PDB file of C-alpha atoms in Angstrom:
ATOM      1  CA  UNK A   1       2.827   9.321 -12.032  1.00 65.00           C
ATOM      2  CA  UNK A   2       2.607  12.719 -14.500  1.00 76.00           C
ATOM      3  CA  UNK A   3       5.323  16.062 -14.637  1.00 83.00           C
ATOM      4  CA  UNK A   4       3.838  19.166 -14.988  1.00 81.00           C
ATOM      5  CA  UNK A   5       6.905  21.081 -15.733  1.00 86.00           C
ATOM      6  CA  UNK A   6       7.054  25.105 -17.024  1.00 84.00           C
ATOM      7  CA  UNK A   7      10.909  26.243 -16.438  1.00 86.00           C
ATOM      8  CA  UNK A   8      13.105  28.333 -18.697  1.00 86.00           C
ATOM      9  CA  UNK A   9      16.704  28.235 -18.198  1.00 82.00           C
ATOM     10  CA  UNK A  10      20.045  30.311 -19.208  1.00 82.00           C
ATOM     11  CA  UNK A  11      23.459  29.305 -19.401  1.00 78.00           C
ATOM     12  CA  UNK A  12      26.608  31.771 -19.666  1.00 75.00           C
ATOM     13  CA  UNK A  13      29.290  30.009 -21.942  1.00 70.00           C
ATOM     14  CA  UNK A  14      32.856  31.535 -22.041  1.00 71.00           C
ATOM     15  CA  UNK A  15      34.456  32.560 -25.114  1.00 69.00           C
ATOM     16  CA  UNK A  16      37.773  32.613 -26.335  1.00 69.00           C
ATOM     17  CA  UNK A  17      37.689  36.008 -25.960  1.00 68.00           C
ATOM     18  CA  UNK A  18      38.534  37.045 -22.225  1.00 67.00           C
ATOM     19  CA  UNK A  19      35.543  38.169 -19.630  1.00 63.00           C
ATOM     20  CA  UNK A  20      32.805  37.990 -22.514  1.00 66.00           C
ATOM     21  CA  UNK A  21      30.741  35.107 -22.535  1.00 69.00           C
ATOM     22  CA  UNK A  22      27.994  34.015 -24.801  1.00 75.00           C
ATOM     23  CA  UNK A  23      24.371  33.491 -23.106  1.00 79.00           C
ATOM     24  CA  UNK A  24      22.278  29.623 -24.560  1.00 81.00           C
ATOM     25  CA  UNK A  25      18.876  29.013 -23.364  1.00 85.00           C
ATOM     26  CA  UNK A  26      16.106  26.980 -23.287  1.00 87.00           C
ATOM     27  CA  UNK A  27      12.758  25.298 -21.818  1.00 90.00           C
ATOM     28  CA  UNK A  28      11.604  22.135 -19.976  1.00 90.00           C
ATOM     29  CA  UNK A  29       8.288  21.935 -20.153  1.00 90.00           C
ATOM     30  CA  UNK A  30       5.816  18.513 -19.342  1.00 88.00           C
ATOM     31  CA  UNK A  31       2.335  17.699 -19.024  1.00 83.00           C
ATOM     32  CA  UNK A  32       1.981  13.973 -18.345  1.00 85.00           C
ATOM     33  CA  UNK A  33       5.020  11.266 -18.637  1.00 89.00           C
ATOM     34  CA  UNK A  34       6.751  13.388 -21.856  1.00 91.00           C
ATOM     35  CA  UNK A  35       8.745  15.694 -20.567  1.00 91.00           C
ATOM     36  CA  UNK A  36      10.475  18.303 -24.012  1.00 91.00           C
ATOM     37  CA  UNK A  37      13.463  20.021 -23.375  1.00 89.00           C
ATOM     38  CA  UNK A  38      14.291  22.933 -26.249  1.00 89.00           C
ATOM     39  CA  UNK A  39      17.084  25.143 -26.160  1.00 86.00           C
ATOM     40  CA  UNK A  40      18.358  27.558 -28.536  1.00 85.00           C
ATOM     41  CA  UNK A  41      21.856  26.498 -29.708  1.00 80.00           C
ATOM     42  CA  UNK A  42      23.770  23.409 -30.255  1.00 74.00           C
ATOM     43  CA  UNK A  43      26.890  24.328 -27.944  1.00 73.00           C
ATOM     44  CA  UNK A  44      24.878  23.040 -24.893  1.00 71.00           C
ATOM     45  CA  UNK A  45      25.285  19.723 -26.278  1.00 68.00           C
ATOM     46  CA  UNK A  46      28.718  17.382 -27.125  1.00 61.00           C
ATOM     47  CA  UNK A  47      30.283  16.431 -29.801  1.00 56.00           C
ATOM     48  CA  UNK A  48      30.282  12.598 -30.159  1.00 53.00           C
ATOM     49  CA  UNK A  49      33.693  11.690 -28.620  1.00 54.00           C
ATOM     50  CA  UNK A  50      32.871  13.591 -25.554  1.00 56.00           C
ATOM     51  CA  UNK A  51      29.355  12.137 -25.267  1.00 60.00           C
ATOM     52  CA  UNK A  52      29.456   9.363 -22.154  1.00 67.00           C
ATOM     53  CA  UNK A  53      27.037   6.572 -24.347  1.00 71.00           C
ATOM     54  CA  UNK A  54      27.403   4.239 -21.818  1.00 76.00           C
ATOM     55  CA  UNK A  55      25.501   7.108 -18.955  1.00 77.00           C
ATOM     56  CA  UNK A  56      23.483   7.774 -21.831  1.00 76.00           C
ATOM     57  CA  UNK A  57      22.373   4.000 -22.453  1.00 80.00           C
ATOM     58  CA  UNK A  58      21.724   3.378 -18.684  1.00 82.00           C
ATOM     59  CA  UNK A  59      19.860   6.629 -18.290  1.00 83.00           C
ATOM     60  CA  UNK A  60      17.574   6.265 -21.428  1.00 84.00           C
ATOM     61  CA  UNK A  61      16.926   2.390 -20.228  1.00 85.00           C
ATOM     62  CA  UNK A  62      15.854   3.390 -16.694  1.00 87.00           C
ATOM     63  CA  UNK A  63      13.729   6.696 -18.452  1.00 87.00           C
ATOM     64  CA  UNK A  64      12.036   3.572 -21.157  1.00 86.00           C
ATOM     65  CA  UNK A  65      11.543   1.125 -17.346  1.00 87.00           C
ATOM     66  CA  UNK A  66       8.942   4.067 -15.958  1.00 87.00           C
ATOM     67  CA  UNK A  67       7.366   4.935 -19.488  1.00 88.00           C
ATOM     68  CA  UNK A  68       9.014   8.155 -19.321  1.00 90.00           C
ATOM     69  CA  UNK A  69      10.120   9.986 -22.428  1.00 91.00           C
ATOM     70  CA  UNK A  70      12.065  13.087 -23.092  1.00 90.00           C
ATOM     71  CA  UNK A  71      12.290  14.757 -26.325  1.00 90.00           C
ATOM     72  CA  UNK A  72      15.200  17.063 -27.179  1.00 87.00           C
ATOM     73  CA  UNK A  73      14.625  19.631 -29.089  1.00 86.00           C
ATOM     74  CA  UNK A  74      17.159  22.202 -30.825  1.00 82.00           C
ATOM     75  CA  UNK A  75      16.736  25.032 -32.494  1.00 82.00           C
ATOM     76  CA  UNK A  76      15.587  23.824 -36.433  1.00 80.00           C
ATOM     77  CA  UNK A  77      14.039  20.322 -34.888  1.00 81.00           C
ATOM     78  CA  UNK A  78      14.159  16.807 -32.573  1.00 83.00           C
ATOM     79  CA  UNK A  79      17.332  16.128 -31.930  1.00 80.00           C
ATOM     80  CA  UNK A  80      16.211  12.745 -30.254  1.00 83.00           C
ATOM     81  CA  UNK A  81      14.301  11.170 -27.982  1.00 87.00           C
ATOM     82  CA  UNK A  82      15.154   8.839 -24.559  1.00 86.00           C
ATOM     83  CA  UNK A  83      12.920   6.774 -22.603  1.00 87.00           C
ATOM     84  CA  UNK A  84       9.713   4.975 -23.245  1.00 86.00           C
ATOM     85  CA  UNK A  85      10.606   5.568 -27.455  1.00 86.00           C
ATOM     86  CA  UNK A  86      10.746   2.885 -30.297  1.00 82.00           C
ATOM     87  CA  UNK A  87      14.200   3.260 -31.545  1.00 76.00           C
ATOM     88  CA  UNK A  88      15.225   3.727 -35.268  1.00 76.00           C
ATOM     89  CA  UNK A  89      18.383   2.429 -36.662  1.00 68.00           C
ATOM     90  CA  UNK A  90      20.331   5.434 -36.703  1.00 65.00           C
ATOM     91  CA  UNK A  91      19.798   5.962 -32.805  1.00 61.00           C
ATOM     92  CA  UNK A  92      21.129   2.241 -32.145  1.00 65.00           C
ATOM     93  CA  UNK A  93      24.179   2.956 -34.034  1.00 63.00           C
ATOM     94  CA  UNK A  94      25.189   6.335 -32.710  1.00 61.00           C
ATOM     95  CA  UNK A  95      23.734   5.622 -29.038  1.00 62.00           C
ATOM     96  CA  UNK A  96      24.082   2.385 -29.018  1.00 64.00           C
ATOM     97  CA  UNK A  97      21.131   1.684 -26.770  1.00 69.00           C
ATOM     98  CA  UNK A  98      17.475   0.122 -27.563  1.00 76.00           C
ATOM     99  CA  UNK A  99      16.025   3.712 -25.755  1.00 81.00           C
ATOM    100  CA  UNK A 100      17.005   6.534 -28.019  1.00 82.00           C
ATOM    101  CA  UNK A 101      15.871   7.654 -31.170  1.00 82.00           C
ATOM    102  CA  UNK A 102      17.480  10.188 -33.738  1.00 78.00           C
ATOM    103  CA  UNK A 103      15.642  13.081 -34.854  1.00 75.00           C
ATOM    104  CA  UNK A 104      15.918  13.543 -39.201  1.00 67.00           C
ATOM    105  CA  UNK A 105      19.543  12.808 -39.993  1.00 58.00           C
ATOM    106  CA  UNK A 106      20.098  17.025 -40.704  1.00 63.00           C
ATOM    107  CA  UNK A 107      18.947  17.985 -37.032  1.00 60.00           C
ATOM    108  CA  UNK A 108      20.839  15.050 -35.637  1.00 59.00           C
ATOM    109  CA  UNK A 109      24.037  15.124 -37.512  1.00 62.00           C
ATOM    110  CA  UNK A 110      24.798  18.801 -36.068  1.00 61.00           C
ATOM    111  CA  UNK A 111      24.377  17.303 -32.346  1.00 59.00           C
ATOM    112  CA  UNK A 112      26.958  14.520 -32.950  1.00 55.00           C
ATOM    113  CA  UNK A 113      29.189  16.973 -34.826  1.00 54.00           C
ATOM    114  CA  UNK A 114      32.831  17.467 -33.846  1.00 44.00           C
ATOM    115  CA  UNK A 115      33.675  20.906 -33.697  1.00 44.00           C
ATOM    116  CA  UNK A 116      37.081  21.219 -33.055  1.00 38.00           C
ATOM    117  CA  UNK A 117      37.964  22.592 -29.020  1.00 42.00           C
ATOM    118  CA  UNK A 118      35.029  22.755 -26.671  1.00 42.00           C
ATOM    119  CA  UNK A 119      34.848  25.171 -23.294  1.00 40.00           C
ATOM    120  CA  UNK A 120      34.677  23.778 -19.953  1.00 39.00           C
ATOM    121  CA  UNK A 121      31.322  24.755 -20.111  1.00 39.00           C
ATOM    122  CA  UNK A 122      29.958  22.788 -22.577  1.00 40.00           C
ATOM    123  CA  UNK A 123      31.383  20.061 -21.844  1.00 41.00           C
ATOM    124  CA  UNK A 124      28.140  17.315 -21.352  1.00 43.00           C
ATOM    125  CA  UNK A 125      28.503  14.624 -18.970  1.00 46.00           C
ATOM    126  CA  UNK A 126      25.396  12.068 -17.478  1.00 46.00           C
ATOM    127  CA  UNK A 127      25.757  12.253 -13.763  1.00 47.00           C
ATOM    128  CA  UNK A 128      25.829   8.557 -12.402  1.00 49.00           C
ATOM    129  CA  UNK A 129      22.479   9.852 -10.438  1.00 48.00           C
ATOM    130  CA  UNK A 130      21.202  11.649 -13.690  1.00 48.00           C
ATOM    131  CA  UNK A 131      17.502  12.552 -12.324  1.00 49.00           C
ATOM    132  CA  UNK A 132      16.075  12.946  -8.508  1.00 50.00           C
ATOM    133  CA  UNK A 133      13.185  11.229  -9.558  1.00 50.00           C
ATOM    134  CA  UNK A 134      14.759   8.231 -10.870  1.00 48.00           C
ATOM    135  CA  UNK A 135      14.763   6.449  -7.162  1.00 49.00           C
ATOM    136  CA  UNK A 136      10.867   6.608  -6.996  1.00 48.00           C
ATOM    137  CA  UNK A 137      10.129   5.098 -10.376  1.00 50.00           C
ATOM    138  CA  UNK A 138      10.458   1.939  -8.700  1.00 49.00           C
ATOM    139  CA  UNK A 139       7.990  -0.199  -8.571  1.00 50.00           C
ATOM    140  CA  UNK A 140       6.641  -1.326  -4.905  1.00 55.00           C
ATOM    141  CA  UNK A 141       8.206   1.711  -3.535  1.00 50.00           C
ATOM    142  CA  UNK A 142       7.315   2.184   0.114  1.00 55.00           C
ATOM    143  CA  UNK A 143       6.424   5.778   1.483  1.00 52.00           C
ATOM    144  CA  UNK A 144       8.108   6.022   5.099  1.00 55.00           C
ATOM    145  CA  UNK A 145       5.256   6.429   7.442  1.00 52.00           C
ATOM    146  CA  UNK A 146       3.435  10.123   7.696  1.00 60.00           C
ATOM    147  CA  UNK A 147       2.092  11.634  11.288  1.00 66.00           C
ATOM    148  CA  UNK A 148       0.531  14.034  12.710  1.00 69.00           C
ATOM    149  CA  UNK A 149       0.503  13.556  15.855  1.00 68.00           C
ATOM    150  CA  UNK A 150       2.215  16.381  17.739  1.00 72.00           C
ATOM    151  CA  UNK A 151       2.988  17.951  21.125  1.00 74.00           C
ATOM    152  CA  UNK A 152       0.243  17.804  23.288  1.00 81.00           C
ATOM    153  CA  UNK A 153      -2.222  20.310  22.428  1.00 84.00           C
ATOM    154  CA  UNK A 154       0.492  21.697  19.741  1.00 85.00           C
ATOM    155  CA  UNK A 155      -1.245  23.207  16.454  1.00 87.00           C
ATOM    156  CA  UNK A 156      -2.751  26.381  18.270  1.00 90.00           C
ATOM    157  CA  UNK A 157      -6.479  24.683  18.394  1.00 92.00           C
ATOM    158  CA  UNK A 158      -8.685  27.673  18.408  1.00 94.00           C
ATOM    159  CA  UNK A 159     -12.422  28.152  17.742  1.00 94.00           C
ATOM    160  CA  UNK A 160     -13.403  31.156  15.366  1.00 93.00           C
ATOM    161  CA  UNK A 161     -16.829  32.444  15.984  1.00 93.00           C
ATOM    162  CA  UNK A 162     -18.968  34.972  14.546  1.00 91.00           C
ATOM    163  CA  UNK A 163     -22.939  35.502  14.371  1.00 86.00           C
ATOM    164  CA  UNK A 164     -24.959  34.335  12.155  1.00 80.00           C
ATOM    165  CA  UNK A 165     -26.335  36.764   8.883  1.00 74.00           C
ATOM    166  CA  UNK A 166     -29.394  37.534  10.577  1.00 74.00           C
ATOM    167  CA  UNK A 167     -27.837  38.805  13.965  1.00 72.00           C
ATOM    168  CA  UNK A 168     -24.439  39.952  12.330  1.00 74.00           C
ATOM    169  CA  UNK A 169     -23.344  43.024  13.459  1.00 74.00           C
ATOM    170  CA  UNK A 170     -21.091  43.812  10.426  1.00 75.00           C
ATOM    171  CA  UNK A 171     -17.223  43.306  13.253  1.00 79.00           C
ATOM    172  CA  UNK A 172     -14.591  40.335  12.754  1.00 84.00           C
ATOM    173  CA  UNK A 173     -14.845  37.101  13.527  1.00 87.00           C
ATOM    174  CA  UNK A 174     -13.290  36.672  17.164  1.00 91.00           C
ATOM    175  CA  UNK A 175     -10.673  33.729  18.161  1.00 93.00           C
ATOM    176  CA  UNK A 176     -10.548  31.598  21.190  1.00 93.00           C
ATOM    177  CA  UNK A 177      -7.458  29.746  21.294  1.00 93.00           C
ATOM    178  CA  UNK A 178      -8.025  26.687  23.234  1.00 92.00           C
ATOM    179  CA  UNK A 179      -5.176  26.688  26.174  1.00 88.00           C
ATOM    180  CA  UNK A 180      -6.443  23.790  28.259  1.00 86.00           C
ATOM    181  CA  UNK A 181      -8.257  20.501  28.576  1.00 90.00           C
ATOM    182  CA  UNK A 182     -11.305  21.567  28.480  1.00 92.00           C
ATOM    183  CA  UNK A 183     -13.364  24.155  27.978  1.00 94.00           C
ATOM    184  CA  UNK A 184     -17.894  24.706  27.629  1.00 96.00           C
ATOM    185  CA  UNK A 185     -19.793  26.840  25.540  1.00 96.00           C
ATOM    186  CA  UNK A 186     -22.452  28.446  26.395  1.00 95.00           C
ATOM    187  CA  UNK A 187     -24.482  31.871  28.748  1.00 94.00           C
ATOM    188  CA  UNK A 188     -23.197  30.832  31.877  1.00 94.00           C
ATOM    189  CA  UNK A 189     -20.412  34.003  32.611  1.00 93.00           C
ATOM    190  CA  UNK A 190     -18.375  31.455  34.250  1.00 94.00           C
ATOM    191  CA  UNK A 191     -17.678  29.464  30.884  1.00 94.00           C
ATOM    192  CA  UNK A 192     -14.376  29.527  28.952  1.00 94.00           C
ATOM    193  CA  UNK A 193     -16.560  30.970  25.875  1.00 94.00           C
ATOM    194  CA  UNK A 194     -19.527  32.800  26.927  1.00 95.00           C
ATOM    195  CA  UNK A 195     -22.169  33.574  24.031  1.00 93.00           C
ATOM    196  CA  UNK A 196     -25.393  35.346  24.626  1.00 91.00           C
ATOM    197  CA  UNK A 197     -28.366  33.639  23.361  1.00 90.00           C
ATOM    198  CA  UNK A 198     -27.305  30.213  24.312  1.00 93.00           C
ATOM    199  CA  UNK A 199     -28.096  27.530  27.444  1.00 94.00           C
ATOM    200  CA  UNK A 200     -25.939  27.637  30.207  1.00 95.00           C
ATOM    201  CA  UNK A 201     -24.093  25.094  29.219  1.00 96.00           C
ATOM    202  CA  UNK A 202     -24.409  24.517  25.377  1.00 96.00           C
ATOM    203  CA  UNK A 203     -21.630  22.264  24.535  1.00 95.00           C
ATOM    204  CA  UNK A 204     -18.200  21.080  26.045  1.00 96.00           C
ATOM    205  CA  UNK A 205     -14.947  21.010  24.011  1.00 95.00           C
ATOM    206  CA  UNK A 206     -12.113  18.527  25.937  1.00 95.00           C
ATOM    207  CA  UNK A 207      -8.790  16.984  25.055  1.00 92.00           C
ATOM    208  CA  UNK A 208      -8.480  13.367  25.350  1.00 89.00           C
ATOM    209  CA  UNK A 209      -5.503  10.986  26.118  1.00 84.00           C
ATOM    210  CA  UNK A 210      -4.871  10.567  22.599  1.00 80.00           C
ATOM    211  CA  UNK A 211      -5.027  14.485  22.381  1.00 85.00           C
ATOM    212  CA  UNK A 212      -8.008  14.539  20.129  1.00 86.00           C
ATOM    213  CA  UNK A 213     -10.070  17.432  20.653  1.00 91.00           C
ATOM    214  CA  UNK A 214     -13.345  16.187  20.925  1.00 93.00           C
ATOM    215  CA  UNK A 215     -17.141  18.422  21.066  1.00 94.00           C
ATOM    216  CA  UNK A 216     -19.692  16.961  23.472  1.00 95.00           C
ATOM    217  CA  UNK A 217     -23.367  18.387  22.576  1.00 94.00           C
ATOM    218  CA  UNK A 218     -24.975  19.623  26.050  1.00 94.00           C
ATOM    219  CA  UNK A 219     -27.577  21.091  23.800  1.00 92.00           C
ATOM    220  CA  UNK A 220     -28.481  20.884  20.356  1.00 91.00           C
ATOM    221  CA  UNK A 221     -25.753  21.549  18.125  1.00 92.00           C
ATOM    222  CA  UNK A 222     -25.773  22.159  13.989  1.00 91.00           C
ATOM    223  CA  UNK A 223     -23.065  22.467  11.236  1.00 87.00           C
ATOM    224  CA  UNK A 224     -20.663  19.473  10.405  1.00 80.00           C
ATOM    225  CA  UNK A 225     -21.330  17.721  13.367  1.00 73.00           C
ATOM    226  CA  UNK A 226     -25.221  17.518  13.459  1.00 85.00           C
ATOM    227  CA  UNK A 227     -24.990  16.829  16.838  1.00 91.00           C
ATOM    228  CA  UNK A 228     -28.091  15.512  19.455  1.00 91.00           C
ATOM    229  CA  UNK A 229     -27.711  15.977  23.219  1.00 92.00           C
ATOM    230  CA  UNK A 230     -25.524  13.840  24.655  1.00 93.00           C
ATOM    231  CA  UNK A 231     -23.650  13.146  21.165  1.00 94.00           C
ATOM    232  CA  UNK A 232     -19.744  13.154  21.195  1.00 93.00           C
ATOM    233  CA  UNK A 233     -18.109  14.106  17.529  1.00 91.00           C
ATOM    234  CA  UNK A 234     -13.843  14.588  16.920  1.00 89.00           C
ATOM    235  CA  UNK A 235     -13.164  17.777  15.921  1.00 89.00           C
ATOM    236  CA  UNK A 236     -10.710  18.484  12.686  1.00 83.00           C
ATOM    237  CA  UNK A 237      -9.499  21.127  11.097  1.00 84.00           C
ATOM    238  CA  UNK A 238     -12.549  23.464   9.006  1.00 86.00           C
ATOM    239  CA  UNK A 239     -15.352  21.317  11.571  1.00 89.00           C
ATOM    240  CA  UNK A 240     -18.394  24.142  11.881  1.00 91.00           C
ATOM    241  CA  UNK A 241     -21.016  24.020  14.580  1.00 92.00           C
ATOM    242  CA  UNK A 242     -23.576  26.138  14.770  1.00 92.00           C
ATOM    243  CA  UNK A 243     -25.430  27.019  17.873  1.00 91.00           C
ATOM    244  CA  UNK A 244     -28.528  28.987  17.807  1.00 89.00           C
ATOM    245  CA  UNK A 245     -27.629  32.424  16.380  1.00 86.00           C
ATOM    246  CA  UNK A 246     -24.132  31.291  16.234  1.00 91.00           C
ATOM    247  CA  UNK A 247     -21.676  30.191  13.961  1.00 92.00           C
ATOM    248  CA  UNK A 248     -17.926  28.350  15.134  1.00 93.00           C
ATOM    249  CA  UNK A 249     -15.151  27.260  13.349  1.00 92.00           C
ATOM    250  CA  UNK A 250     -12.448  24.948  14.689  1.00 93.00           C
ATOM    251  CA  UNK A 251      -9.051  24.867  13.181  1.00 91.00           C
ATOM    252  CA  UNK A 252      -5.992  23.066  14.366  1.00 88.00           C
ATOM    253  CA  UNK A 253      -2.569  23.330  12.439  1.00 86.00           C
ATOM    254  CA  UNK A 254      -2.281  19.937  10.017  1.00 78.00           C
ATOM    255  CA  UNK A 255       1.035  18.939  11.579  1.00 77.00           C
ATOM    256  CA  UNK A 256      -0.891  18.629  14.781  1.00 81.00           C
ATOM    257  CA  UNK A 257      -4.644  18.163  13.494  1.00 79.00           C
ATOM    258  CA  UNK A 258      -4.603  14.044  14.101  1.00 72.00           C
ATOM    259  CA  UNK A 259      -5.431  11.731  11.443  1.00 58.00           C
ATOM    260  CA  UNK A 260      -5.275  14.111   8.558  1.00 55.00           C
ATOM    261  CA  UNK A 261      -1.908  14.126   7.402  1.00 54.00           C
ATOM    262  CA  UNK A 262      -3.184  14.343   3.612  1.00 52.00           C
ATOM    263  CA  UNK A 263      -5.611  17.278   4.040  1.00 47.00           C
ATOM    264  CA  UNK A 264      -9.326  17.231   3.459  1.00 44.00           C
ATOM    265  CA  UNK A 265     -12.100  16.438   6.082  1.00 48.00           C
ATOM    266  CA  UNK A 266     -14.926  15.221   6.604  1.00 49.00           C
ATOM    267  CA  UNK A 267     -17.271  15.325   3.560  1.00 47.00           C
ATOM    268  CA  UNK A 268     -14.388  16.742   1.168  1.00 45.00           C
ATOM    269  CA  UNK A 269     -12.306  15.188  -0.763  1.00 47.00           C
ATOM    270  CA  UNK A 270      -9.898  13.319   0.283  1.00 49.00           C
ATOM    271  CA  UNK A 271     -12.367  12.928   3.770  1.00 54.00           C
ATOM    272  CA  UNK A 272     -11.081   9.153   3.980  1.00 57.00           C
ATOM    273  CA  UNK A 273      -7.230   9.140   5.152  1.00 58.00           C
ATOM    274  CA  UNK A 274      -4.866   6.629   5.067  1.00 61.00           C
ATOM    275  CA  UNK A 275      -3.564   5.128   8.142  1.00 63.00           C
ATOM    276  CA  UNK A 276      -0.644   6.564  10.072  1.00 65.00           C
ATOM    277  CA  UNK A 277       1.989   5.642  12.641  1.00 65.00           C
ATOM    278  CA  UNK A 278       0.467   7.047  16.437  1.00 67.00           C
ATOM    279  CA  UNK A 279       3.786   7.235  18.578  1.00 66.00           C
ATOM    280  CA  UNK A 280       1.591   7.247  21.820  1.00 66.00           C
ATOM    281  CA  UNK A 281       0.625   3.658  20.936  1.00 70.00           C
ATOM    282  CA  UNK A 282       3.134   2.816  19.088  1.00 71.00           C
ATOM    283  CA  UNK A 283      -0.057   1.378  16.230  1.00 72.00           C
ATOM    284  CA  UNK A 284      -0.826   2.143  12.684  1.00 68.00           C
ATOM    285  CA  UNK A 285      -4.175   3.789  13.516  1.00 65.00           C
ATOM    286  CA  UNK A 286      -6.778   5.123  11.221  1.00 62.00           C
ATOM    287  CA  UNK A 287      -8.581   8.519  11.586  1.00 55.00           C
ATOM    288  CA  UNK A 288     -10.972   8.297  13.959  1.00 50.00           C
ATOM    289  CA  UNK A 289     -13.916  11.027  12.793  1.00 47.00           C
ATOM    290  CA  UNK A 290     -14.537   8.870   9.887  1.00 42.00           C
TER     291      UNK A 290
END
């Protein structure tokens, strides 16, 4: 587990003056398990009998738990630091809690500072759920079950064609969206995709019961699948055949691209997916094109 954090913040404070307010702000930033949180003035902080020690101890404890840390830093220096820290003695007396450690005694003494009467809005309490991250820092946490398996056909499956360099006459790619069960490739004008240059009947695209869109080679078909006559190969997302003087791409929406719901493909990174939950079955199932 690693943050990589770049946010800059700004806070309006009221004054005692009426309708002007006085603008702190500041910078989380993380690259890894520190995270360091600067800001430019001391109000945003409390004074020591407002601070809640006992949020404070429970928050540092569960930071120190996930070897997390994050430093606090104030205008002229570390204020202190929570989490995954060795503490000094000066952080166990004024936290008291075996996960925070005081910055120099100068920086740190202006934090804990009483300063006479606060605003509402600097008023600095630990919420009891003090971090959204918190929940997954536990260990053995199980991820709830990912799918893609969608509506029948859903995911607009669609084959993008084009020629190849040598026979390109300088248009656009065209798209086929795939609208039934099946559909071949090839010369014959009677074919759902009709492509000069090719046999008659060059390849066959059809949907199967577990709606897997699956390329049968009729002849001799390049690209990803590397395909022999007769050879059967499931189609995902970014698969390219070529076929003589032609080159196809077939794409498929990821919600509805099966057995990919982490990205990749074949070849890629990331080409070997974990298993997911098919509702059709009713089985954890793993992709099958790999």
């Amino acid at each position: 587990m690693r943050f990589d954090i770049d946010l800059t913040f700004a806070v309006d404070q009221p004054t005692d003056r009426p309708g002007f307010s006085r603008r702190s702000s500041g910078t989380i930033k993380a690259a890894g398990k520190t995270i360091h949180l600067k800001v430019d003035s001391y109000s945003l902080f409390p004074s020591i009998k407002q601070l809640d020690r006992r949020a404070l101890n429970d928050f540092a404890t569960k930071l120190k738990k996930a070897g997390v840390k994050i430093v606090v830093d104030g205008p002229e220096g570390t204020l202190l630091t929570l989490g995954d820290v060795k503490p000094n003695f000066s952080g166990r007396i004024a936290s008291r809690s075996g996960a925070v450690r005081l910055g120099s005694l100068p920086d740190a003494s202006k934090l804990f500072r009483g300063r006479g009467k606060r605003t509402g809005a600097e008023s600095f309490k630990i919420p009891a759920t003090p971090f959204p991250l918190l929940p997954t820092f536990r260990k053995n946490y199980r991820l709830r079950a990912t799918t893609t398996h969608y509506a029948d056909g859903g995911g607009r499956p669609r084959l993008i064609f084009v020629q190849d360099s040598e026979s390109w006459d300088g248009k656009a790619p065209k798209v086929l969206n795939i609208m039934g069960d099946s559909i071949e490739i090839g010369s014959a004008p009677e074919n759902g995709l009709t492509l000069p240059g090719l046999e008659p009947v060059h390849a066959r695209i059809t949907r199967n019961d577990l709606d897997e869109f699956v390329v049968e080679a009729v002849g001799r078909v390049g690209g990803s699948a590397g395909l022999k006559p007769g050879d059967r190969y499931t189609l995902r997302s970014g698969a390219r055949m070529e076929l003589n003087g032609w080159r196809l791409v077939f794409y498929r929406e990821e919600y509805a691209d099966h057995g990919r719901p982490f990205g990749g493909r074949n070849g890629g990174e990331l080409a070997v997916q974990r298993p997911q939950y098919n509702p059709r079955t009713g089985n954890i199932e793993r992709d099958s094109s790999v």
